[in-house]
mmCIF file of C-alpha atoms in Angstrom:
data_model
loop_
_atom_site.group_PDB
_atom_site.id
_atom_site.type_symbol
_atom_site.label_atom_id
_atom_site.label_comp_id
_atom_site.label_asym_id
_atom_site.label_seq_id
_atom_site.Cartn_x
_atom_site.Cartn_y
_atom_site.Cartn_z
ATOM 1 C CA MET G 20 -64.446 93.771 64.341
ATOM 2 C CA GLU G 21 -61.379 91.841 63.107
ATOM 3 C CA THR G 22 -62.359 88.737 61.161
ATOM 4 C CA ARG G 23 -61.747 87.057 63.687
ATOM 5 C CA GLU G 24 -63.843 88.028 66.605
ATOM 6 C CA LEU G 25 -67.287 87.772 64.043
ATOM 7 C CA SER G 26 -65.759 84.317 63.339
ATOM 8 C CA VAL G 27 -66.332 83.216 66.729
ATOM 9 C CA VAL G 28 -69.669 85.102 67.502
ATOM 10 C CA ALA G 29 -70.759 83.406 64.675
ATOM 11 C CA GLY G 30 -68.688 80.371 65.411
ATOM 12 C CA SER G 31 -70.340 80.195 69.556
ATOM 13 C CA PHE G 32 -73.866 81.427 67.599
ATOM 14 C CA VAL G 33 -74.224 77.891 66.417
ATOM 15 C CA GLY G 34 -72.239 75.737 68.130
ATOM 16 C CA PHE G 35 -74.700 76.395 71.262
ATOM 17 C CA GLN G 36 -77.073 75.807 69.485
ATOM 18 C CA LEU G 37 -76.435 73.229 67.803
ATOM 19 C CA LEU G 38 -75.736 72.019 72.525
ATOM 20 C CA PHE G 39 -79.616 73.088 72.788
ATOM 21 C CA SER G 40 -80.772 71.526 69.914
ATOM 22 C CA VAL G 41 -78.869 68.154 69.714
ATOM 23 C CA ALA G 42 -76.246 67.151 72.074
ATOM 24 C CA SER G 43 -78.064 69.139 75.246
ATOM 25 C CA PRO G 44 -81.364 65.871 74.127
ATOM 26 C CA LEU G 45 -79.180 63.434 73.809
ATOM 27 C CA PHE G 46 -77.116 63.691 76.835
ATOM 28 C CA SER G 47 -80.014 64.315 78.470
ATOM 29 C CA SER G 48 -82.578 61.373 77.822
ATOM 30 C CA THR G 49 -79.109 59.410 78.078
ATOM 31 C CA PHE G 50 -78.642 60.040 81.844
ATOM 32 C CA ILE G 51 -81.684 61.619 82.949
ATOM 33 C CA PRO G 52 -84.035 59.418 82.763
ATOM 34 C CA ASP G 53 -86.380 61.424 83.871
ATOM 35 C CA TYR G 54 -85.787 63.941 81.139
ATOM 36 C CA ASN G 55 -88.087 62.518 78.362
ATOM 37 C CA LEU G 56 -91.208 62.127 80.515
ATOM 38 C CA LEU G 57 -90.823 66.405 81.634
ATOM 39 C CA PRO G 58 -94.185 68.078 78.893
ATOM 40 C CA THR G 59 -91.796 70.128 76.089
ATOM 41 C CA THR G 60 -92.237 73.852 77.604
ATOM 42 C CA LYS G 61 -89.744 72.294 80.822
ATOM 43 C CA LEU G 62 -87.581 70.552 77.638
ATOM 44 C CA THR G 63 -86.975 73.589 76.402
ATOM 45 C CA GLU G 64 -86.270 75.174 79.827
ATOM 46 C CA TRP G 65 -83.819 71.910 80.270
ATOM 47 C CA ASN G 66 -81.649 72.575 77.290
ATOM 48 C CA SER G 67 -82.074 76.016 77.698
ATOM 49 C CA ARG G 68 -80.512 76.038 81.451
ATOM 50 C CA LEU G 69 -78.193 73.028 80.325
ATOM 51 C CA VAL G 70 -76.565 75.538 77.475
ATOM 52 C CA SER G 71 -76.203 78.638 79.906
ATOM 53 C CA THR G 72 -74.390 76.174 82.470
ATOM 54 C CA VAL G 73 -71.691 74.900 79.769
ATOM 55 C CA HIS G 74 -71.196 79.089 77.977
ATOM 56 C CA ALA G 75 -70.969 79.908 82.642
ATOM 57 C CA LEU G 76 -68.050 77.373 83.310
ATOM 58 C CA ILE G 77 -66.207 78.196 79.884
ATOM 59 C CA VAL G 78 -66.361 82.321 80.464
ATOM 60 C CA GLY G 79 -65.993 81.597 83.834
ATOM 61 C CA LEU G 80 -62.632 79.633 83.715
ATOM 62 C CA PHE G 81 -61.292 81.612 81.259
ATOM 63 C CA CYS G 82 -62.549 85.216 83.186
ATOM 64 C CA LEU G 83 -59.934 83.897 85.682
ATOM 65 C CA TYR G 84 -57.644 82.783 83.831
ATOM 66 C CA ILE G 85 -56.976 86.379 81.959
ATOM 67 C CA LEU G 86 -57.348 87.755 85.455
ATOM 68 C CA TRP G 87 -54.080 85.583 86.953
ATOM 69 C CA PHE G 88 -51.646 85.745 83.985
ATOM 70 C CA ASP G 89 -52.327 88.278 81.308
ATOM 71 C CA ASP G 90 -50.352 90.845 82.701
ATOM 72 C CA ALA G 91 -50.297 92.853 79.718
ATOM 73 C CA VAL G 92 -54.512 93.842 80.646
ATOM 74 C CA ASN G 93 -53.816 94.097 84.276
ATOM 75 C CA ALA G 94 -51.399 96.326 83.597
ATOM 76 C CA ASP G 95 -53.124 98.622 81.365
ATOM 77 C CA PRO G 96 -57.422 97.846 82.349
ATOM 78 C CA VAL G 97 -58.811 100.551 79.534
ATOM 79 C CA TRP G 98 -55.999 99.846 76.206
ATOM 80 C CA GLY G 99 -53.996 96.233 77.513
ATOM 81 C CA GLU G 100 -53.285 94.165 75.065
ATOM 82 C CA PRO G 101 -56.800 92.940 74.761
ATOM 83 C CA GLY G 102 -56.743 89.204 72.639
ATOM 84 C CA LEU G 103 -57.447 86.938 74.961
ATOM 85 C CA VAL G 104 -60.366 89.130 76.071
ATOM 86 C CA LYS G 105 -61.737 89.642 73.525
ATOM 87 C CA LEU G 106 -61.845 86.125 72.477
ATOM 88 C CA ASN G 107 -63.006 85.012 75.795
ATOM 89 C CA VAL G 108 -65.785 87.859 74.737
ATOM 90 C CA ALA G 109 -66.761 87.265 71.621
ATOM 91 C CA ILE G 110 -67.995 83.554 72.845
ATOM 92 C CA THR G 111 -70.490 85.175 75.543
ATOM 93 C CA CYS G 112 -71.037 87.756 72.400
ATOM 94 C CA GLY G 113 -72.258 84.691 70.519
ATOM 95 C CA TYR G 114 -73.426 82.557 73.537
ATOM 96 C CA LEU G 115 -76.253 85.895 74.520
ATOM 97 C CA LEU G 116 -77.702 86.865 70.240
ATOM 98 C CA TYR G 117 -78.641 82.075 70.905
ATOM 99 C CA ASP G 118 -80.629 83.338 74.014
ATOM 100 C CA LEU G 119 -82.034 86.527 72.958
ATOM 101 C CA VAL G 120 -83.404 84.252 70.257
ATOM 102 C CA LEU G 121 -84.274 81.469 72.334
ATOM 103 C CA LEU G 122 -86.280 83.750 74.367
ATOM 104 C CA ALA G 123 -88.015 85.238 71.444
ATOM 105 C CA THR G 124 -89.268 82.139 70.173
ATOM 106 C CA ASN G 125 -90.437 81.501 73.962
ATOM 107 C CA TRP G 126 -91.585 83.690 74.895
ATOM 108 C CA SER G 127 -94.494 83.130 76.300
ATOM 109 C CA THR G 128 -92.704 79.930 78.783
ATOM 110 C CA MET G 129 -89.431 81.430 79.258
ATOM 111 C CA GLY G 130 -89.822 85.891 78.550
ATOM 112 C CA ASP G 131 -88.142 87.346 81.357
ATOM 113 C CA SER G 132 -87.215 91.281 80.851
ATOM 114 C CA PHE G 133 -85.033 90.704 83.231
ATOM 115 C CA PHE G 134 -82.954 88.718 81.110
ATOM 116 C CA VAL G 135 -83.277 90.965 77.868
ATOM 117 C CA CYS G 136 -82.396 94.002 80.008
ATOM 118 C CA HIS G 137 -79.312 92.082 81.285
ATOM 119 C CA HIS G 138 -78.222 90.753 77.337
ATOM 120 C CA LEU G 139 -78.985 94.087 75.744
ATOM 121 C CA ALA G 140 -76.731 96.305 78.229
ATOM 122 C CA ALA G 141 -73.723 93.661 78.049
ATOM 123 C CA LEU G 142 -74.155 93.596 74.826
ATOM 124 C CA TYR G 143 -74.131 97.220 74.249
ATOM 125 C CA ALA G 144 -70.851 97.291 75.798
ATOM 126 C CA TYR G 145 -69.048 94.183 75.070
ATOM 127 C CA GLY G 146 -69.517 95.813 70.763
ATOM 128 C CA TYR G 147 -66.720 98.357 71.865
ATOM 129 C CA VAL G 148 -64.321 95.641 73.157
ATOM 130 C CA LEU G 149 -64.982 93.829 70.395
ATOM 131 C CA THR G 150 -64.803 96.690 67.697
ATOM 132 C CA ARG G 151 -61.720 99.032 69.371
ATOM 133 C CA GLY G 152 -60.636 97.012 71.170
ATOM 134 C CA VAL G 153 -61.088 99.209 74.583
ATOM 135 C CA LEU G 154 -61.535 98.603 78.800
ATOM 136 C CA PRO G 155 -59.746 94.766 78.110
ATOM 137 C CA TYR G 156 -59.801 94.298 82.793
ATOM 138 C CA PHE G 157 -63.037 95.706 82.298
ATOM 139 C CA ALA G 158 -65.091 93.223 80.353
ATOM 140 C CA ASN G 159 -63.001 90.526 81.123
ATOM 141 C CA PHE G 160 -63.814 91.200 85.274
ATOM 142 C CA ARG G 161 -67.803 91.443 84.495
ATOM 143 C CA LEU G 162 -66.901 88.062 83.933
ATOM 144 C CA ILE G 163 -66.418 86.570 86.793
ATOM 145 C CA SER G 164 -70.077 87.036 87.355
ATOM 146 C CA GLU G 165 -70.636 84.369 85.662
ATOM 147 C CA LEU G 166 -69.294 81.617 87.807
ATOM 148 C CA SER G 167 -72.468 81.124 89.412
ATOM 149 C CA THR G 168 -74.832 80.443 87.388
ATOM 150 C CA PRO G 169 -73.969 76.438 87.028
ATOM 151 C CA PHE G 170 -75.662 77.003 90.643
ATOM 152 C CA VAL G 171 -79.583 79.133 89.576
ATOM 153 C CA ASN G 172 -79.445 76.058 86.665
ATOM 154 C CA GLN G 173 -79.058 73.320 89.677
ATOM 155 C CA ARG G 174 -81.597 74.493 91.380
ATOM 156 C CA TRP G 175 -83.939 74.496 88.506
ATOM 157 C CA PHE G 176 -82.929 70.826 87.519
ATOM 158 C CA TYR G 177 -83.812 69.925 91.235
ATOM 159 C CA GLU G 178 -86.732 71.404 91.444
ATOM 160 C CA VAL G 179 -88.062 70.478 88.315
ATOM 161 C CA LEU G 180 -87.261 66.535 89.309
ATOM 162 C CA LYS G 181 -88.914 67.311 92.149
ATOM 163 C CA TYR G 182 -86.479 67.220 94.630
ATOM 164 C CA PRO G 183 -88.262 67.901 97.956
ATOM 165 C CA ARG G 184 -87.027 71.796 99.232
ATOM 166 C CA SER G 185 -85.125 69.665 102.562
ATOM 167 C CA ALA G 186 -83.080 66.998 100.152
ATOM 168 C CA ARG G 187 -79.463 68.171 101.400
ATOM 169 C CA LEU G 188 -78.177 68.517 97.689
ATOM 170 C CA VAL G 189 -80.561 70.599 97.445
ATOM 171 C CA VAL G 190 -79.987 72.363 100.211
ATOM 172 C CA ALA G 191 -76.569 72.328 99.882
ATOM 173 C CA ASN G 192 -76.384 74.294 96.598
ATOM 174 C CA GLY G 193 -78.843 76.793 97.525
ATOM 175 C CA MET G 194 -75.772 77.614 100.268
ATOM 176 C CA ALA G 195 -73.459 77.449 96.838
ATOM 177 C CA MET G 196 -75.664 79.513 95.001
ATOM 178 C CA ALA G 197 -76.290 82.202 97.740
ATOM 179 C CA VAL G 198 -72.732 82.494 99.122
ATOM 180 C CA VAL G 199 -71.610 82.018 95.484
ATOM 181 C CA PHE G 200 -73.797 84.738 93.501
ATOM 182 C CA PHE G 201 -72.515 87.418 96.390
ATOM 183 C CA MET G 202 -69.058 86.585 95.701
ATOM 184 C CA VAL G 203 -68.821 86.691 92.717
ATOM 185 C CA ARG G 204 -71.488 89.637 91.858
ATOM 186 C CA ILE G 205 -71.998 91.450 95.279
ATOM 187 C CA PHE G 206 -68.844 91.057 96.737
ATOM 188 C CA VAL G 207 -66.708 92.463 93.418
ATOM 189 C CA MET G 208 -68.769 95.461 93.728
ATOM 190 C CA PRO G 209 -66.750 98.084 95.305
ATOM 191 C CA PRO G 210 -63.082 96.220 94.234
ATOM 192 C CA TYR G 211 -64.783 96.753 90.777
ATOM 193 C CA TRP G 212 -65.582 100.335 90.985
ATOM 194 C CA SER G 213 -62.903 101.677 92.648
ATOM 195 C CA ARG G 214 -61.025 100.312 90.065
ATOM 196 C CA VAL G 215 -63.152 102.542 87.850
ATOM 197 C CA PHE G 216 -62.594 105.563 89.553
ATOM 198 C CA ASP G 217 -59.380 105.309 89.698
ATOM 199 C CA THR G 218 -59.405 105.682 85.673
ATOM 200 C CA PHE G 219 -61.891 108.479 85.980
ATOM 201 C CA GLY G 220 -59.605 112.355 84.553
ATOM 202 C CA THR G 221 -56.626 109.924 83.283
ATOM 203 C CA GLU G 222 -55.285 110.029 79.111
ATOM 204 C CA ALA G 223 -56.361 105.941 79.551
ATOM 205 C CA PHE G 224 -59.816 107.601 79.820
ATOM 206 C CA GLU G 225 -60.424 111.049 77.966
ATOM 207 C CA ARG G 226 -59.139 108.772 74.282
ATOM 208 C CA LEU G 227 -61.659 106.593 75.234
ATOM 209 C CA GLY G 228 -64.034 109.197 74.032
ATOM 210 C CA THR G 229 -67.924 110.149 74.998
ATOM 211 C CA GLY G 230 -69.402 106.935 73.701
ATOM 212 C CA ALA G 231 -67.293 104.623 75.104
ATOM 213 C CA GLN G 232 -67.689 106.456 78.984
ATOM 214 C CA VAL G 233 -71.076 106.409 78.021
ATOM 215 C CA ALA G 234 -71.414 102.133 76.918
ATOM 216 C CA TRP G 235 -68.970 101.392 79.618
ATOM 217 C CA ILE G 236 -70.360 103.432 83.083
ATOM 218 C CA THR G 237 -74.320 102.691 81.931
ATOM 219 C CA SER G 238 -74.207 99.426 81.512
ATOM 220 C CA CYS G 239 -72.214 98.633 84.648
ATOM 221 C CA ILE G 240 -74.712 100.694 86.611
ATOM 222 C CA ALA G 241 -77.727 98.451 85.053
ATOM 223 C CA LEU G 242 -75.582 95.372 85.708
ATOM 224 C CA ASP G 243 -75.410 96.294 88.926
ATOM 225 C CA ILE G 244 -79.060 96.902 89.451
ATOM 226 C CA LEU G 245 -79.813 93.951 88.135
ATOM 227 C CA ASN G 246 -77.594 91.754 90.177
ATOM 228 C CA THR G 247 -78.363 93.131 93.407
ATOM 229 C CA ILE G 248 -82.273 92.779 92.777
ATOM 230 C CA TRP G 249 -81.499 88.939 91.475
ATOM 231 C CA MET G 250 -79.859 88.536 94.665
ATOM 232 C CA TYR G 251 -82.173 89.901 97.644
ATOM 233 C CA LYS G 252 -84.736 87.713 95.839
ATOM 234 C CA ILE G 253 -82.036 84.441 96.359
ATOM 235 C CA ALA G 254 -80.853 85.391 99.600
ATOM 236 C CA ARG G 255 -84.907 85.734 100.303
ATOM 237 C CA GLY G 256 -85.802 82.599 99.420
ATOM 238 C CA CYS G 257 -82.732 80.744 101.250
ATOM 239 C CA TYR G 258 -84.199 82.491 104.670
ATOM 240 C CA LYS G 259 -87.729 81.261 103.457
ATOM 241 C CA VAL G 260 -85.600 77.557 102.941
ATOM 242 C CA MET G 261 -83.678 77.804 105.710
ATOM 243 C CA MET G 262 -87.037 79.118 108.387
ATOM 244 C CA GLY G 263 -88.656 76.449 106.403
ATOM 245 C CA ALA G 264 -86.496 73.922 108.246
ATOM 246 C CA ARG G 265 -86.013 75.221 111.604
ATOM 247 C CA ALA G 266 -90.506 75.170 111.546
ATOM 248 C CA ARG G 267 -89.982 71.249 110.208
ATOM 249 C CA LYS G 268 -87.429 71.280 112.683
ATOM 250 C CA THR G 269 -90.073 72.345 116.343
ATOM 251 C CA LYS G 270 -92.944 70.418 115.056
ATOM 252 C CA GLU G 271 -90.765 67.081 114.545
ATOM 253 C CA ALA G 272 -89.568 67.760 118.030
ATOM 254 C CA SER G 273 -93.178 69.021 119.452
ATOM 255 C CA PRO G 274 -94.946 66.032 119.336
ATOM 256 C CA VAL G 275 -92.049 63.916 121.941
ATOM 257 C CA LYS G 276 -92.535 66.259 124.258
ATOM 258 C CA GLN G 277 -96.281 66.291 124.017
ATOM 259 C CA ASN G 278 -96.595 62.610 124.627
ATOM 260 C CA HIS G 279 -93.600 62.153 127.645
ATOM 261 C CA VAL G 280 -95.669 61.000 130.182
ATOM 262 C CA ASN G 281 -94.900 61.189 134.305
ATOM 263 C CA ASN G 282 -94.713 57.333 135.378
ATOM 264 C CA HIS G 283 -93.028 58.164 139.083
ATOM 265 C CA THR G 284 -96.061 57.827 141.963
ATOM 266 C CA ASP G 285 -95.346 59.349 145.100
#
């Protein structure tokens, strides 16, 4: 790993830690009155999710920029010039390390084995990008998934602030979360894997070596399995919300029918 990428990993790790411990509490207590009323465990997760949203917006938008404008990476997905991609991946690695430390130190309240598996699989694969500069297109493409994270976090913010599930903002965010999560994590699977299969048997693929090939394919499979599980949970939650709203509408309408009396007499 070059000095620049190592510095970015370390810098983002420290930066996200400062955002968690200093900037988030200051910002939230100033603009969200109910923030100071939350229990300590909720404050920790609140700050963690705010950091998660900031990270997702940074790397997600950077990812789109690279996909749209980095011709070298798009032309050669395996060995294209990885400069910008390595910078984006280094930011993500710093965040993943910060988040693993946070999970480990707050395991009783925030521990989640799925997130640990996700982080370790991502770090395993991204390590090859940072150390050898390989697979820049595919590494960057995976970061599209971060664009769904702000909606997931916003759902939690609404929940902890005790917004009714039937509130328009909550419902709108829930629907947006389901749609965006599907688009950036599930819908993109076929084109992604199609591009992967196109590299099989090529000279560029063979140059990777067995280690990089295994890290690439196994980590992608693991991440897609986790994304599918999460999509199922989100879809099930959306179904429950929609059915609940439908039931409430039916219940509200039923007394009207029961109280209707025919006042006409013959």
